[in-house]
PDB file of C-alpha atoms and ligand atoms in Angstrom:
ATOM      1  CA  MET A   1      42.013 -24.766 -62.090  1.00 53.00           C
ATOM      2  CA  LYS A   2      42.209 -27.885 -59.952  1.00 68.00           C
ATOM      3  CA  LEU A   3      39.683 -27.812 -57.122  1.00 80.00           C
ATOM      4  CA  LEU A   4      39.753 -29.922 -53.947  1.00 85.00           C
ATOM      5  CA  GLU A   5      38.981 -33.604 -54.365  1.00 88.00           C
ATOM      6  CA  LEU A   6      35.787 -34.861 -52.787  1.00 89.00           C
ATOM      7  CA  LYS A   7      36.341 -36.820 -49.567  1.00 87.00           C
ATOM      8  CA  LYS A   8      36.795 -40.536 -50.103  1.00 84.00           C
ATOM      9  CA  LYS A   9      35.771 -41.639 -46.617  1.00 94.00           C
ATOM     10  CA  ILE A  10      33.307 -40.746 -43.883  1.00 96.00           C
ATOM     11  CA  ILE A  11      36.053 -39.730 -41.456  1.00 97.00           C
ATOM     12  CA  TYR A  12      38.876 -37.400 -42.430  1.00 94.00           C
ATOM     13  CA  GLY A  13      41.634 -35.568 -40.601  1.00 91.00           C
ATOM     14  CA  PRO A  14      42.074 -34.544 -37.912  1.00 93.00           C
ATOM     15  CA  VAL A  15      42.595 -31.384 -39.873  1.00 89.00           C
ATOM     16  CA  HIS A  16      44.306 -28.452 -38.277  1.00 87.00           C
ATOM     17  CA  SER A  17      41.522 -25.984 -38.883  1.00 74.00           C
ATOM     18  CA  ARG A  18      42.181 -22.235 -38.728  1.00 68.00           C
ATOM     19  CA  ARG A  19      39.078 -21.954 -36.582  1.00 72.00           C
ATOM     20  CA  LEU A  20      38.695 -25.210 -34.680  1.00 74.00           C
ATOM     21  CA  GLY A  21      42.187 -26.524 -33.966  1.00 80.00           C
ATOM     22  CA  GLU A  22      42.564 -30.330 -34.329  1.00 91.00           C
ATOM     23  CA  SER A  23      39.223 -31.326 -35.735  1.00 95.00           C
ATOM     24  CA  LEU A  24      38.148 -34.826 -36.689  1.00 97.00           C
ATOM     25  CA  GLY A  25      35.870 -34.352 -39.690  1.00 96.00           C
ATOM     26  CA  ILE A  26      32.755 -36.309 -40.574  1.00 98.00           C
ATOM     27  CA  ASN A  27      31.608 -36.272 -44.196  1.00 97.00           C
ATOM     28  CA  LEU A  28      28.044 -37.540 -44.593  1.00 98.00           C
ATOM     29  CA  CYS A  29      27.745 -37.128 -48.368  1.00 97.00           C
ATOM     30  CA  PRO A  30      27.326 -40.168 -50.609  1.00 96.00           C
ATOM     31  CA  LYS A  31      30.714 -41.300 -51.926  1.00 93.00           C
ATOM     32  CA  GLY A  32      31.987 -39.072 -54.740  1.00 91.00           C
ATOM     33  CA  LYS A  33      29.055 -36.614 -54.602  1.00 94.00           C
ATOM     34  CA  LYS A  34      28.695 -33.059 -53.403  1.00 96.00           C
ATOM     35  CA  VAL A  35      25.188 -32.681 -52.023  1.00 97.00           C
ATOM     36  CA  CYS A  36      24.340 -29.162 -50.899  1.00 98.00           C
ATOM     37  CA  SER A  37      21.478 -26.688 -50.768  1.00 98.00           C
ATOM     38  CA  PHE A  38      23.994 -23.978 -51.729  1.00 98.00           C
ATOM     39  CA  ASP A  39      26.310 -23.586 -54.685  1.00 97.00           C
ATOM     40  CA  CYS A  40      28.610 -20.922 -53.235  1.00 97.00           C
ATOM     41  CA  VAL A  41      30.657 -18.957 -55.742  1.00 95.00           C
ATOM     42  CA  TYR A  42      33.844 -19.676 -53.783  1.00 95.00           C
ATOM     43  CA  CYS A  43      33.250 -23.370 -52.967  1.00 94.00           C
ATOM     44  CA  GLN A  44      36.537 -25.231 -53.121  1.00 92.00           C
ATOM     45  CA  TYR A  45      34.736 -28.413 -54.114  1.00 93.00           C
ATOM     46  CA  GLY A  46      33.449 -26.838 -57.322  1.00 92.00           C
ATOM     47  CA  ARG A  47      29.850 -26.690 -58.510  1.00 93.00           C
ATOM     48  CA  THR A  48      27.173 -28.500 -56.527  1.00 96.00           C
ATOM     49  CA  ALA A  49      26.229 -31.773 -58.232  1.00 93.00           C
ATOM     50  CA  VAL A  50      23.079 -32.410 -56.204  1.00 96.00           C
ATOM     51  CA  HIS A  51      21.528 -29.035 -55.436  1.00 98.00           C
ATOM     52  CA  THR A  52      18.578 -29.636 -53.135  1.00 98.00           C
ATOM     53  CA  LEU A  53      17.223 -29.243 -49.623  1.00 98.00           C
ATOM     54  CA  GLU A  54      15.594 -32.663 -49.496  1.00 94.00           C
ATOM     55  CA  PRO A  55      17.702 -35.250 -51.319  1.00 96.00           C
ATOM     56  CA  VAL A  56      16.017 -38.517 -52.266  1.00 94.00           C
ATOM     57  CA  GLY A  57      17.272 -41.731 -53.818  1.00 93.00           C
ATOM     58  CA  LEU A  58      20.932 -41.130 -52.989  1.00 96.00           C
ATOM     59  CA  ASP A  59      23.387 -43.599 -51.566  1.00 96.00           C
ATOM     60  CA  PHE A  60      24.103 -41.907 -48.211  1.00 97.00           C
ATOM     61  CA  PRO A  61      26.144 -43.943 -45.703  1.00 98.00           C
ATOM     62  CA  ASN A  62      23.761 -45.542 -43.210  1.00 98.00           C
ATOM     63  CA  VAL A  63      23.758 -44.903 -39.464  1.00 98.00           C
ATOM     64  CA  GLU A  64      25.680 -48.083 -38.600  1.00 98.00           C
ATOM     65  CA  GLU A  65      28.396 -47.382 -41.186  1.00 98.00           C
ATOM     66  CA  VAL A  66      28.797 -43.861 -39.839  1.00 98.00           C
ATOM     67  CA  ARG A  67      28.804 -45.091 -36.219  1.00 98.00           C
ATOM     68  CA  GLU A  68      31.610 -47.580 -36.923  1.00 98.00           C
ATOM     69  CA  ALA A  69      33.658 -45.027 -38.876  1.00 98.00           C
ATOM     70  CA  ILE A  70      33.364 -42.475 -36.071  1.00 98.00           C
ATOM     71  CA  ARG A  71      34.210 -45.074 -33.417  1.00 98.00           C
ATOM     72  CA  GLU A  72      37.379 -46.062 -35.291  1.00 98.00           C
ATOM     73  CA  GLY A  73      38.297 -42.435 -35.984  1.00 97.00           C
ATOM     74  CA  MET A  74      37.914 -41.442 -32.356  1.00 97.00           C
ATOM     75  CA  LYS A  75      39.960 -44.402 -31.119  1.00 97.00           C
ATOM     76  CA  GLU A  76      42.728 -43.623 -33.583  1.00 97.00           C
ATOM     77  CA  HIS A  77      42.764 -39.851 -33.097  1.00 96.00           C
ATOM     78  CA  GLN A  78      42.598 -39.212 -29.390  1.00 95.00           C
ATOM     79  CA  GLU A  79      44.259 -35.821 -29.968  1.00 93.00           C
ATOM     80  CA  SER A  80      41.088 -34.433 -31.569  1.00 95.00           C
ATOM     81  CA  VAL A  81      39.602 -31.478 -29.724  1.00 95.00           C
ATOM     82  CA  TYR A  82      36.544 -31.208 -31.977  1.00 96.00           C
ATOM     83  CA  VAL A  83      34.468 -33.787 -33.782  1.00 97.00           C
ATOM     84  CA  THR A  84      32.831 -31.895 -36.608  1.00 97.00           C
ATOM     85  CA  PHE A  85      30.106 -32.613 -39.128  1.00 98.00           C
ATOM     86  CA  SER A  86      31.348 -30.917 -42.273  1.00 95.00           C
ATOM     87  CA  GLY A  87      32.729 -32.509 -45.471  1.00 93.00           C
ATOM     88  CA  ASN A  88      32.040 -31.815 -49.126  1.00 93.00           C
ATOM     89  CA  GLY A  89      28.437 -30.739 -48.823  1.00 97.00           C
ATOM     90  CA  GLU A  90      25.780 -29.795 -46.316  1.00 98.00           C
ATOM     91  CA  PRO A  91      25.809 -32.343 -43.445  1.00 98.00           C
ATOM     92  CA  THR A  92      22.268 -31.638 -42.244  1.00 98.00           C
ATOM     93  CA  LEU A  93      20.882 -32.952 -45.543  1.00 98.00           C
ATOM     94  CA  HIS A  94      21.721 -36.546 -44.565  1.00 98.00           C
ATOM     95  CA  PRO A  95      18.287 -38.161 -44.023  1.00 97.00           C
ATOM     96  CA  ASP A  96      19.367 -39.461 -40.572  1.00 98.00           C
ATOM     97  CA  PHE A  97      21.274 -36.383 -39.451  1.00 98.00           C
ATOM     98  CA  ALA A  98      19.306 -36.080 -36.197  1.00 98.00           C
ATOM     99  CA  ASP A  99      20.101 -39.699 -35.220  1.00 98.00           C
ATOM    100  CA  LEU A 100      23.732 -39.188 -36.172  1.00 98.00           C
ATOM    101  CA  VAL A 101      24.026 -36.234 -33.816  1.00 98.00           C
ATOM    102  CA  ASP A 102      22.927 -38.560 -30.989  1.00 98.00           C
ATOM    103  CA  VAL A 103      25.488 -41.146 -32.149  1.00 98.00           C
ATOM    104  CA  VAL A 104      28.319 -38.604 -32.128  1.00 98.00           C
ATOM    105  CA  ILE A 105      27.409 -37.348 -28.667  1.00 98.00           C
ATOM    106  CA  GLU A 106      27.207 -40.912 -27.304  1.00 98.00           C
ATOM    107  CA  LEU A 107      30.594 -41.893 -28.815  1.00 98.00           C
ATOM    108  CA  ARG A 108      32.223 -38.644 -27.723  1.00 98.00           C
ATOM    109  CA  ASP A 109      31.082 -39.276 -24.126  1.00 98.00           C
ATOM    110  CA  GLU A 110      32.497 -42.797 -24.299  1.00 98.00           C
ATOM    111  CA  LEU A 111      35.744 -42.286 -26.216  1.00 98.00           C
ATOM    112  CA  LEU A 112      36.737 -38.620 -26.312  1.00 97.00           C
ATOM    113  CA  PRO A 113      35.094 -37.005 -23.277  1.00 97.00           C
ATOM    114  CA  ASN A 114      37.130 -33.801 -23.564  1.00 96.00           C
ATOM    115  CA  ALA A 115      36.251 -33.150 -27.194  1.00 97.00           C
ATOM    116  CA  GLN A 116      33.478 -30.841 -28.368  1.00 97.00           C
ATOM    117  CA  THR A 117      30.868 -31.760 -30.932  1.00 98.00           C
ATOM    118  CA  ALA A 118      30.395 -29.303 -33.777  1.00 97.00           C
ATOM    119  CA  ALA A 119      28.785 -28.837 -37.175  1.00 98.00           C
ATOM    120  CA  LEU A 120      29.617 -26.490 -40.022  1.00 97.00           C
ATOM    121  CA  SER A 121      26.278 -25.910 -41.684  1.00 98.00           C
ATOM    122  CA  ASN A 122      24.748 -23.454 -44.098  1.00 98.00           C
ATOM    123  CA  GLY A 123      21.683 -23.275 -41.857  1.00 98.00           C
ATOM    124  CA  THR A 124      19.106 -23.780 -44.602  1.00 98.00           C
ATOM    125  CA  ALA A 125      17.686 -26.979 -43.058  1.00 98.00           C
ATOM    126  CA  LEU A 126      17.116 -25.324 -39.661  1.00 98.00           C
ATOM    127  CA  GLN A 127      13.569 -24.675 -40.926  1.00 98.00           C
ATOM    128  CA  PHE A 128      12.906 -28.382 -40.215  1.00 98.00           C
ATOM    129  CA  PRO A 129      12.235 -28.874 -36.463  1.00 98.00           C
ATOM    130  CA  LYS A 130      14.104 -32.194 -36.382  1.00 98.00           C
ATOM    131  CA  ILE A 131      17.280 -30.563 -37.715  1.00 98.00           C
ATOM    132  CA  LEU A 132      16.943 -27.528 -35.474  1.00 98.00           C
ATOM    133  CA  ASN A 133      16.567 -29.748 -32.389  1.00 98.00           C
ATOM    134  CA  ALA A 134      19.581 -31.833 -33.405  1.00 98.00           C
ATOM    135  CA  MET A 135      21.745 -28.755 -33.982  1.00 98.00           C
ATOM    136  CA  ARG A 136      20.736 -27.447 -30.557  1.00 98.00           C
ATOM    137  CA  LYS A 137      22.303 -30.547 -28.968  1.00 98.00           C
ATOM    138  CA  LEU A 138      25.778 -29.827 -30.368  1.00 98.00           C
ATOM    139  CA  ASP A 139      28.392 -27.939 -28.365  1.00 98.00           C
ATOM    140  CA  VAL A 140      29.278 -25.709 -31.310  1.00 97.00           C
ATOM    141  CA  PRO A 141      26.657 -25.209 -34.021  1.00 98.00           C
ATOM    142  CA  MET A 142      28.254 -23.027 -36.682  1.00 98.00           C
ATOM    143  CA  ILE A 143      26.231 -21.369 -39.398  1.00 98.00           C
ATOM    144  CA  LYS A 144      27.499 -19.801 -42.585  1.00 98.00           C
ATOM    145  CA  LEU A 145      26.701 -16.093 -42.882  1.00 98.00           C
ATOM    146  CA  ASP A 146      28.245 -14.530 -45.984  1.00 98.00           C
ATOM    147  CA  ALA A 147      25.579 -11.940 -46.722  1.00 98.00           C
ATOM    148  CA  GLY A 148      23.378  -9.555 -44.789  1.00 98.00           C
ATOM    149  CA  ASN A 149      20.494  -9.316 -47.266  1.00 98.00           C
ATOM    150  CA  PRO A 150      18.519 -11.743 -49.459  1.00 98.00           C
ATOM    151  CA  ASP A 151      19.815 -10.355 -52.760  1.00 98.00           C
ATOM    152  CA  LEU A 152      23.506 -10.808 -51.930  1.00 98.00           C
ATOM    153  CA  PHE A 153      22.719 -14.147 -50.258  1.00 98.00           C
ATOM    154  CA  GLY A 154      21.223 -15.257 -53.581  1.00 98.00           C
ATOM    155  CA  ARG A 155      24.239 -14.153 -55.591  1.00 98.00           C
ATOM    156  CA  ILE A 156      26.961 -15.513 -53.267  1.00 98.00           C
ATOM    157  CA  ASN A 157      25.435 -18.714 -51.930  1.00 98.00           C
ATOM    158  CA  ARG A 158      23.152 -19.519 -54.901  1.00 98.00           C
ATOM    159  CA  PRO A 159      20.604 -21.445 -52.821  1.00 98.00           C
ATOM    160  CA  CYS A 160      18.297 -24.124 -54.183  1.00 98.00           C
ATOM    161  CA  GLU A 161      14.539 -23.718 -54.092  1.00 98.00           C
ATOM    162  CA  GLY A 162      13.173 -23.494 -50.525  1.00 98.00           C
ATOM    163  CA  ALA A 163      16.513 -22.427 -49.006  1.00 98.00           C
ATOM    164  CA  THR A 164      15.755 -18.814 -48.172  1.00 98.00           C
ATOM    165  CA  PHE A 165      17.685 -16.122 -46.341  1.00 98.00           C
ATOM    166  CA  GLU A 166      14.735 -15.412 -44.042  1.00 98.00           C
ATOM    167  CA  LYS A 167      14.319 -19.054 -42.950  1.00 98.00           C
ATOM    168  CA  MET A 168      18.051 -19.447 -42.450  1.00 98.00           C
ATOM    169  CA  ILE A 169      18.168 -16.356 -40.194  1.00 98.00           C
ATOM    170  CA  GLU A 170      15.081 -17.474 -38.281  1.00 98.00           C
ATOM    171  CA  GLY A 171      16.708 -20.874 -37.651  1.00 98.00           C
ATOM    172  CA  ALA A 172      20.017 -19.321 -36.583  1.00 98.00           C
ATOM    173  CA  LYS A 173      18.179 -17.154 -34.050  1.00 98.00           C
ATOM    174  CA  ALA A 174      16.825 -20.303 -32.424  1.00 98.00           C
ATOM    175  CA  LEU A 175      20.329 -21.673 -31.697  1.00 98.00           C
ATOM    176  CA  PRO A 176      21.430 -20.519 -28.230  1.00 96.00           C
ATOM    177  CA  LYS A 177      25.083 -21.520 -28.741  1.00 97.00           C
ATOM    178  CA  LEU A 178      25.301 -20.119 -32.256  1.00 98.00           C
ATOM    179  CA  LYS A 179      28.600 -19.200 -33.853  1.00 98.00           C
ATOM    180  CA  THR A 180      28.727 -17.781 -37.359  1.00 98.00           C
ATOM    181  CA  GLN A 181      31.324 -18.206 -40.072  1.00 97.00           C
ATOM    182  CA  SER A 182      31.679 -15.753 -42.914  1.00 98.00           C
ATOM    183  CA  VAL A 183      33.839 -15.894 -46.002  1.00 97.00           C
ATOM    184  CA  LEU A 184      34.652 -12.352 -47.084  1.00 98.00           C
ATOM    185  CA  PHE A 185      36.040 -11.608 -50.515  1.00 97.00           C
ATOM    186  CA  ASP A 186      36.551  -8.874 -53.081  1.00 96.00           C
ATOM    187  CA  GLY A 187      35.912  -8.600 -56.813  1.00 96.00           C
ATOM    188  CA  PRO A 188      32.938  -7.636 -59.003  1.00 95.00           C
ATOM    189  CA  LEU A 189      30.853  -9.425 -56.380  1.00 96.00           C
ATOM    190  CA  GLN A 190      32.036  -8.476 -52.898  1.00 97.00           C
ATOM    191  CA  ASN A 191      30.863  -8.555 -49.279  1.00 98.00           C
ATOM    192  CA  HIS A 192      33.620  -6.748 -47.358  1.00 98.00           C
ATOM    193  CA  SER A 193      32.731  -3.056 -47.738  1.00 98.00           C
ATOM    194  CA  GLY A 194      29.940  -0.504 -48.228  1.00 98.00           C
ATOM    195  CA  GLN A 195      26.302  -1.579 -48.025  1.00 98.00           C
ATOM    196  CA  PRO A 196      27.050  -5.345 -48.110  1.00 98.00           C
ATOM    197  CA  LEU A 197      29.252  -4.968 -45.017  1.00 98.00           C
ATOM    198  CA  ASP A 198      26.771  -2.690 -43.222  1.00 98.00           C
ATOM    199  CA  ASP A 199      23.932  -5.166 -43.850  1.00 98.00           C
ATOM    200  CA  TRP A 200      26.061  -8.044 -42.591  1.00 98.00           C
ATOM    201  CA  VAL A 201      26.905  -6.130 -39.399  1.00 98.00           C
ATOM    202  CA  GLY A 202      23.175  -5.457 -38.999  1.00 98.00           C
ATOM    203  CA  VAL A 203      22.394  -9.184 -39.107  1.00 98.00           C
ATOM    204  CA  LEU A 204      25.154  -9.925 -36.601  1.00 98.00           C
ATOM    205  CA  THR A 205      23.626  -7.337 -34.280  1.00 98.00           C
ATOM    206  CA  GLU A 206      20.305  -9.141 -34.577  1.00 98.00           C
ATOM    207  CA  LEU A 207      21.690 -12.684 -34.183  1.00 98.00           C
ATOM    208  CA  ARG A 208      24.162 -11.972 -31.405  1.00 97.00           C
ATOM    209  CA  PRO A 209      26.221 -15.151 -31.916  1.00 98.00           C
ATOM    210  CA  LEU A 210      28.688 -16.247 -29.222  1.00 98.00           C
ATOM    211  CA  GLU A 211      31.387 -15.614 -31.811  1.00 98.00           C
ATOM    212  CA  ALA A 212      31.473 -14.445 -35.414  1.00 98.00           C
ATOM    213  CA  GLN A 213      34.403 -15.884 -37.313  1.00 97.00           C
ATOM    214  CA  ILE A 214      35.577 -14.232 -40.504  1.00 97.00           C
ATOM    215  CA  TYR A 215      38.141 -15.361 -43.005  1.00 95.00           C
ATOM    216  CA  SER A 216      38.775 -15.000 -46.702  1.00 95.00           C
ATOM    217  CA  THR A 217      38.752 -17.506 -49.508  1.00 90.00           C
ATOM    218  CA  GLN A 218      41.551 -19.977 -49.815  1.00 77.00           C
ATOM    219  CA  ARG A 219      42.866 -21.072 -53.174  1.00 69.00           C
ATOM    220  CA  PRO A 220      41.710 -22.838 -55.227  1.00 73.00           C
ATOM    221  CA  VAL A 221      38.395 -21.130 -55.939  1.00 78.00           C
ATOM    222  CA  PRO A 222      36.282 -21.922 -59.003  1.00 76.00           C
ATOM    223  CA  ASP A 223      35.799 -18.267 -60.033  1.00 76.00           C
ATOM    224  CA  LEU A 224      38.986 -16.352 -60.822  1.00 76.00           C
ATOM    225  CA  ASN A 225      37.182 -13.016 -60.290  1.00 90.00           C
ATOM    226  CA  ILE A 226      37.081 -13.730 -56.557  1.00 93.00           C
ATOM    227  CA  LYS A 227      39.828 -11.842 -54.791  1.00 94.00           C
ATOM    228  CA  VAL A 228      41.229 -12.665 -51.380  1.00 94.00           C
ATOM    229  CA  ILE A 229      41.000 -10.089 -48.564  1.00 96.00           C
ATOM    230  CA  PRO A 230      44.433  -9.464 -46.985  1.00 95.00           C
ATOM    231  CA  PRO A 231      44.889 -10.198 -43.259  1.00 96.00           C
ATOM    232  CA  ASP A 232      45.215  -6.547 -42.168  1.00 97.00           C
ATOM    233  CA  ARG A 233      41.883  -5.660 -43.809  1.00 97.00           C
ATOM    234  CA  LEU A 234      40.207  -8.707 -42.244  1.00 97.00           C
ATOM    235  CA  GLN A 235      41.534  -7.705 -38.844  1.00 98.00           C
ATOM    236  CA  LYS A 236      40.179  -4.181 -39.264  1.00 98.00           C
ATOM    237  CA  ILE A 237      36.759  -5.499 -40.298  1.00 98.00           C
ATOM    238  CA  ALA A 238      36.721  -7.773 -37.248  1.00 98.00           C
ATOM    239  CA  GLU A 239      37.477  -4.891 -34.881  1.00 98.00           C
ATOM    240  CA  GLU A 240      34.967  -2.474 -36.410  1.00 98.00           C
ATOM    241  CA  ALA A 241      32.178  -5.027 -36.842  1.00 98.00           C
ATOM    242  CA  GLY A 242      32.692  -6.316 -33.320  1.00 98.00           C
ATOM    243  CA  ARG A 243      32.404  -2.831 -31.905  1.00 98.00           C
ATOM    244  CA  LYS A 244      29.296  -1.939 -33.919  1.00 98.00           C
ATOM    245  CA  ALA A 245      27.445  -5.225 -33.406  1.00 98.00           C
ATOM    246  CA  GLY A 246      28.503  -5.789 -29.781  1.00 97.00           C
ATOM    247  CA  VAL A 247      29.652  -9.288 -30.749  1.00 98.00           C
ATOM    248  CA  GLU A 248      33.036 -11.030 -30.537  1.00 98.00           C
ATOM    249  CA  VAL A 249      34.311 -11.046 -34.117  1.00 98.00           C
ATOM    250  CA  ASN A 250      37.565 -12.879 -34.823  1.00 97.00           C
ATOM    251  CA  ALA A 251      39.523 -12.856 -38.051  1.00 97.00           C
ATOM    252  CA  TYR A 252      41.324 -16.033 -39.141  1.00 94.00           C
ATOM    253  CA  PHE A 253      44.019 -16.043 -41.805  1.00 90.00           C
TER     254      PHE A 253
HETATM  255  S1  SF4 B 301      27.699 -24.480 -48.272  1.00 86.47           S
HETATM  256 FE1  SF4 B 301      29.798 -25.250 -48.182  1.00 86.47          FE
HETATM  257  S2  SF4 B 301      29.775 -27.156 -49.403  1.00 86.47           S
HETATM  258 FE2  SF4 B 301      27.895 -26.024 -49.910  1.00 86.47          FE
HETATM  259  S3  SF4 B 301      28.438 -24.871 -51.750  1.00 86.47           S
HETATM  260 FE3  SF4 B 301      28.800 -23.533 -49.967  1.00 86.47          FE
HETATM  261  S4  SF4 B 301      30.959 -23.797 -49.435  1.00 86.47           S
HETATM  262 FE4  SF4 B 301      30.380 -25.505 -50.787  1.00 86.47          FE
END
């Protein structure tokens, strides 16, 4: 099965995201590499090549290269409503992520004052104060939440050493503008019903994000046993989970 190609440039899009609208994407991974502290079973970029929480010796784009790419991207795409750290890996693993958050905010203020700054993160680096502080500066810090207990977290997200469920949850709790994103799916491994769903609702109740976004996998996925959840089921989960957790839960499909 052909998976998505890794991004070729720092800036991509704007992509019309199901959850963010017109979003100008920033990919901070070294060219041609997926660097992530997770190796999610459904990742559309395939298996994680560099599976670590603290990458060393990699050819990440430097701050000036990223600054220039963002400046050009913002000038060219004035229609963007979000400027989002995302890409084919975990953006907070860039060694200068905290400085790059300041760069994005400065350029947004100068060139796209109506846009919001955002990051799609797996939350595992929030255990580092520098990353937590940087994420707190963004308008929309979004954290992946696919599982409500450490065992399922381990089997779905396949974290590297040091990337624990407990630390991720602790970090997410320290983000006042937190939104969560969850990929729900069916199959031999599933997180949309029974105990897995109840545990996930329990964590939402504890985290109280401003919004919990749910969606299902999009093709292609690397594991053919992963089954997509149909829109009507997603909608039902959103309504029930929202009611139980006292949180706004929105389904995207
Ligand atoms: S966190 Fe994102 S980039 Fe990393 S493995 Fe999971 S889906 Fe892929």
